[in-house]
Coordinates of C-alpha atoms in Angstrom, one line a residue:
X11 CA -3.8 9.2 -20.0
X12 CA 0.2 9.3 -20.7
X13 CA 0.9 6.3 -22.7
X14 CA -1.2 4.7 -25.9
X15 CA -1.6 1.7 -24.1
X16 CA -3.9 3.0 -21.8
X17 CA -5.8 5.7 -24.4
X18 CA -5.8 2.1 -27.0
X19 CA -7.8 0.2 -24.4
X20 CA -10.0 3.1 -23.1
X21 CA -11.6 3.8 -26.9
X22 CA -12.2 0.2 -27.9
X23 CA -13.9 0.1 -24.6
X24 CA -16.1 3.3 -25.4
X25 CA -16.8 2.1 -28.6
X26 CA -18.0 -1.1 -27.2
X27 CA -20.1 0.9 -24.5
X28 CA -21.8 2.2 -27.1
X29 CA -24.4 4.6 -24.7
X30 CA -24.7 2.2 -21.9
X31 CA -22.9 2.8 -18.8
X32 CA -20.2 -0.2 -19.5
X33 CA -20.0 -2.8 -22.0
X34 CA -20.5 -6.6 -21.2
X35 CA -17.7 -9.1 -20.4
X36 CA -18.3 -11.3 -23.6
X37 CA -18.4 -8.1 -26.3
X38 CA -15.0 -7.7 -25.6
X39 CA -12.8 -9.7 -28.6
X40 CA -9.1 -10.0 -27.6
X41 CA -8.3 -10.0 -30.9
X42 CA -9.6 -6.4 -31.3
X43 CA -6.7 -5.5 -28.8
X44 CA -4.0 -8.2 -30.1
X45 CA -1.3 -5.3 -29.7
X46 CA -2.2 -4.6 -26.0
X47 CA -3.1 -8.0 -25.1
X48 CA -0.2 -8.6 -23.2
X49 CA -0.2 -5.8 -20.9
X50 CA -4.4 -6.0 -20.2
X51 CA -6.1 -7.9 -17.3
X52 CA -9.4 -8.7 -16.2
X53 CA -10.5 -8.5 -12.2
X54 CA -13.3 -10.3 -10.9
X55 CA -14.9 -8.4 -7.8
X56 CA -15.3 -10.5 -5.0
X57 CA -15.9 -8.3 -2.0
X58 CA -14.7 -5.3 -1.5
X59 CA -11.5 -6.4 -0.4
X60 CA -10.7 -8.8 -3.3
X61 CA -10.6 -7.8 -6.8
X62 CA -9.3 -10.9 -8.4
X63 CA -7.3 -11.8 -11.2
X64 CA -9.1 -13.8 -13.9
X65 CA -6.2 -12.7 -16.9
X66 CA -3.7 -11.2 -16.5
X67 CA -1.3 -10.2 -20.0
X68 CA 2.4 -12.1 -20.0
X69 CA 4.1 -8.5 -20.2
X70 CA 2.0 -7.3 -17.4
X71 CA 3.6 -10.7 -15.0
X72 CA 7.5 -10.2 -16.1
X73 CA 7.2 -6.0 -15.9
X74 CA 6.0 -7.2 -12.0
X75 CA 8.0 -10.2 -11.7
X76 CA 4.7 -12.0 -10.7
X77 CA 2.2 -14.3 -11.7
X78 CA -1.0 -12.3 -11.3
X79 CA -3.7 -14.8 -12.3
X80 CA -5.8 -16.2 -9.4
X81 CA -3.8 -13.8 -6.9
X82 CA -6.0 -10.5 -5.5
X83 CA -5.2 -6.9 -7.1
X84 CA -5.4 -5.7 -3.6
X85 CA -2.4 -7.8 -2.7
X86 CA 1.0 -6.1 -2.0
X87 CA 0.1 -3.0 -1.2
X88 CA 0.9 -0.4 2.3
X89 CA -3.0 -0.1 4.4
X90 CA -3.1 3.4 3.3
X91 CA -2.9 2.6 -0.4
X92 CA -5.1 -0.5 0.1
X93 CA -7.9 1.8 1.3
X94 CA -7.7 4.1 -1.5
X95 CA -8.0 1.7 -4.2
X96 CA -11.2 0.1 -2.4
X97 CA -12.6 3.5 -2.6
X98 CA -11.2 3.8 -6.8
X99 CA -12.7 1.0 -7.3
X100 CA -16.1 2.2 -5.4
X101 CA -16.5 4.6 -7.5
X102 CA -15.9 2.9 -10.6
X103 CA -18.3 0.9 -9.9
X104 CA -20.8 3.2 -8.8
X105 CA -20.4 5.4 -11.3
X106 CA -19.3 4.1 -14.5
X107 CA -15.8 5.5 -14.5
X108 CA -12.4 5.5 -16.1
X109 CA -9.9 4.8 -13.1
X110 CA -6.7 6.1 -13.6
X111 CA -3.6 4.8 -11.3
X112 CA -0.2 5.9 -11.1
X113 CA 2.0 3.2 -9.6
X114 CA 5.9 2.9 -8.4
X115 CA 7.4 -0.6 -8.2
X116 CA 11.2 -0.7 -6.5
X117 CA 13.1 -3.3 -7.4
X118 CA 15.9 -5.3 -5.7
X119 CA 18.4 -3.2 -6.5
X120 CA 16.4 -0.2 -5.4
X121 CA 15.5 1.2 -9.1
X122 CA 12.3 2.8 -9.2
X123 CA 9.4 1.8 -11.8
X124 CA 6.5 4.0 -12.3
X125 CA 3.5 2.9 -14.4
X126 CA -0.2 4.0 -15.2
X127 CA -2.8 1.6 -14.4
X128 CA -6.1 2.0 -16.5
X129 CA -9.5 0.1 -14.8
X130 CA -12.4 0.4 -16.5
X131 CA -15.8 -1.3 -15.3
X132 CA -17.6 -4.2 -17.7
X133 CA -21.1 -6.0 -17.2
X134 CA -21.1 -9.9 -16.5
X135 CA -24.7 -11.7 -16.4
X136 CA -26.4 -9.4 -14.5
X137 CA -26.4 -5.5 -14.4
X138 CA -24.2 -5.0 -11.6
X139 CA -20.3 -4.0 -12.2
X140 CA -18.4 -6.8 -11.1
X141 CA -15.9 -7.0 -13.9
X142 CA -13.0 -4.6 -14.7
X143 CA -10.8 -4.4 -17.7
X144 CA -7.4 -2.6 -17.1
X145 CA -4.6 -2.4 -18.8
X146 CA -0.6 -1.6 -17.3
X147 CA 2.0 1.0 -19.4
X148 CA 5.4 2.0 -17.8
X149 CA 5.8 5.2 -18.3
X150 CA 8.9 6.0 -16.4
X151 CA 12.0 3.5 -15.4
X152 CA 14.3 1.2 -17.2
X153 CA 11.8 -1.4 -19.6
X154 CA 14.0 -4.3 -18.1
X155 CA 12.4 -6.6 -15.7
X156 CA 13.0 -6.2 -12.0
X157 CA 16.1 -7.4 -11.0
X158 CA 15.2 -9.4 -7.2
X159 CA 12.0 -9.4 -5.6
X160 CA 10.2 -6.2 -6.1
X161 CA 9.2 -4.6 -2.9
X162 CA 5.7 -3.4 -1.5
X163 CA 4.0 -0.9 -4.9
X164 CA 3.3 2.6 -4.5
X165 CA 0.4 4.2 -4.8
X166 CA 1.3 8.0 -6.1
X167 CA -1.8 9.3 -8.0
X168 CA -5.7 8.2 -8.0
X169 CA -8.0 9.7 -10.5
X170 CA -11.4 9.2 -11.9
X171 CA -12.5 10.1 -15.1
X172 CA -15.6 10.3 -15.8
X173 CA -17.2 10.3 -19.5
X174 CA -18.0 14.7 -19.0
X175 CA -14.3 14.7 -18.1
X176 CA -13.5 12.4 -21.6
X177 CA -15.9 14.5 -23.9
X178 CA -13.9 17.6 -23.1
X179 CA -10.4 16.1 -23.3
X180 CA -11.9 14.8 -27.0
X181 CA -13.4 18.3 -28.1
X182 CA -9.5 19.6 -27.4
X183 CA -8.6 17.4 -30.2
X184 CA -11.6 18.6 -32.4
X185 CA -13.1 14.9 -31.8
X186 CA -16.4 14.4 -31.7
X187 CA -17.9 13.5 -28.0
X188 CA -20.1 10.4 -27.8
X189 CA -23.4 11.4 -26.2
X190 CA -23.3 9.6 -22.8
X191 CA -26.2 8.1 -20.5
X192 CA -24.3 9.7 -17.7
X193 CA -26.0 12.8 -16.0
X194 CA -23.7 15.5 -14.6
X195 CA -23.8 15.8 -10.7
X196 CA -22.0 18.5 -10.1
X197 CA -19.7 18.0 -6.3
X198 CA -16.3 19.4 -7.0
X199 CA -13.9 20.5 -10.0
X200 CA -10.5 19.7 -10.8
X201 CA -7.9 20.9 -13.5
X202 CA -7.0 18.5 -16.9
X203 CA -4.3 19.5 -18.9
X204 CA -4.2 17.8 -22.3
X205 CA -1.6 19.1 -25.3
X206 CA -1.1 22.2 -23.3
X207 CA -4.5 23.3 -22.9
X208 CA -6.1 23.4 -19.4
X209 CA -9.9 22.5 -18.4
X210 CA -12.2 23.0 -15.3
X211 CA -13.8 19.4 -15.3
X212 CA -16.8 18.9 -13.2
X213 CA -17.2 14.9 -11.8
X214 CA -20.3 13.1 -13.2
X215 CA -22.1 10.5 -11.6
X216 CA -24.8 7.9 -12.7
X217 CA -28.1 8.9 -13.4
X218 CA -29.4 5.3 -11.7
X219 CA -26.6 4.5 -9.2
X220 CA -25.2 1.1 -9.9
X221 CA -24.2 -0.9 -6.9
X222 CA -21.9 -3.5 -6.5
X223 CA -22.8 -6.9 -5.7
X224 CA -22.8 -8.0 -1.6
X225 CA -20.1 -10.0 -0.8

C-alpha cells in the first residue's frame, strides 16, 4: 500500500474484522473515516459482471470526472482488464482478501493519472461477500481534475493481499499481527518490499471457502 489513504481504510477495516473473515456492512461508522470519506466507496455485487456503486466519495467523482453512484465498477474498462478484475474480485470474495489495484486514467489532453485502488470484502445480511469497501488515492499525476472526458482506465497492477501477507508486512514495523481465522494454503510465492526490506509471502486462502451469491 503506497499512500495513507489506502493503509487508513485497510486498519479501521481490520480492526472492525476483529477475527472474522470480514466485518459487516452496518459496523462500519463513516464517521470513524471522516478524513477519507471522500475518496471511499461501497460496491454492491450483483453478478459477476456488475459490481455496483451504492457510494461513492465526492473526491473520488471529480478525480474521475464522473458520477459513480448507481453506475457499475466494471464500466469503462478494455475486455482484457474487465476479466481480470472479475477474477480480483473472485478472489476477494473467496478468500477474504485485501485487493490492491493500480489504475491509469488519461485525460483530454493526454496527461496521465495513476491511482491505487484498495477493495476490501464486507458482510451484508447473510454470510456471503457481497459488499466491498474500497477506497481511491492518486499516487502519481497532477491532483487537478481531468481536463475533457477522460478516456478508457488502465489496468497496470493486480494484487491480493492476504491477512499472512499483512502480518508479515506489520512484524517489519515491529507491530504486533492480529491472529487471523485464515488458514495458510500454500500455492505460490511472491516478493513484498516494505521500508526496504524484502519478504517471500506465501498466498492464504479460507479455511471454509466463502462463495459468492448466484446471480
Amino acid at each position: 500500500m503506497q499512500h495513507v489513504i489506502n493503509r487508513t481504510l485497510f486498519d479501521y477495516w481490520n480492526t472492525v474484522r476483529g477475527q472474522r473473515v470480514a466485518p459487516r456492512r452496518f459496523e462500519i461508522e463513516p464517521s470513524r473515516i471522516a478524513d477519507i470519506l471522500a475518496d471511499t466507496f461501497i460496491l454492491e455485487r450483483v453478478d459477476r459482471g456488475v459490481y455496483r456503486y451504492r457510494l461513492a466519495g465526492t473526491r473520488l467523482c471529480e478525480s474521475f470526472s464522473a458520477e459513480f453512484r448507481g453506475a457499475n465498477f466494471l464500466d469503462g474498462w478494455a475486455a482484457a482488464d474487465r476479466d481480470r478484475l472479475q477474477d480480483v474480485f473472485a478472489d476477494v470474495t473467496r478468500r477474504g482478501a485485501a485487493g490492491l489495484l493500480t489504475v491509469e486514467q488519461v485525460d483530454g489532453a493526454g496527461v496521465a493519472r495513476r491511482f491505487e485502488f484498495m477493495i476490501l470484502p464486507l458482510l451484508h445480511t447473510g454470510q456471503t461477500i457481497d459488499r466491498y469497501l474500497g477506497a481511491a488515492a492518486l499516487v502519481h499525476g497532477p491532483a487537478e481534475p481531468p481536463i475533457g472526458a477522460p478516456s478508457a482506465r488502465r489496468l497496470i497492477a493486480a494484487d491480493m493481499l492476504t491477512p499472512e501477507a499483512l502480518g508479515l508486512i506489520r512484524a517489519a514495523d515491529a507491530q504486533p499481527a492480529r491472529p487471523t481465522p485464515l488458514s495458510v494454503l500454500v500455492r505460490s510465492a511472491r516478493i513484498v518490499r516494505h521500508n526496504r526490506r524484502q519478504f517471500r509471502v506465501y498466498d492464504g486462502g479460507l479455511s471454509t471457502p466463502v462463495h459468492p451469491k448466484a446471480p
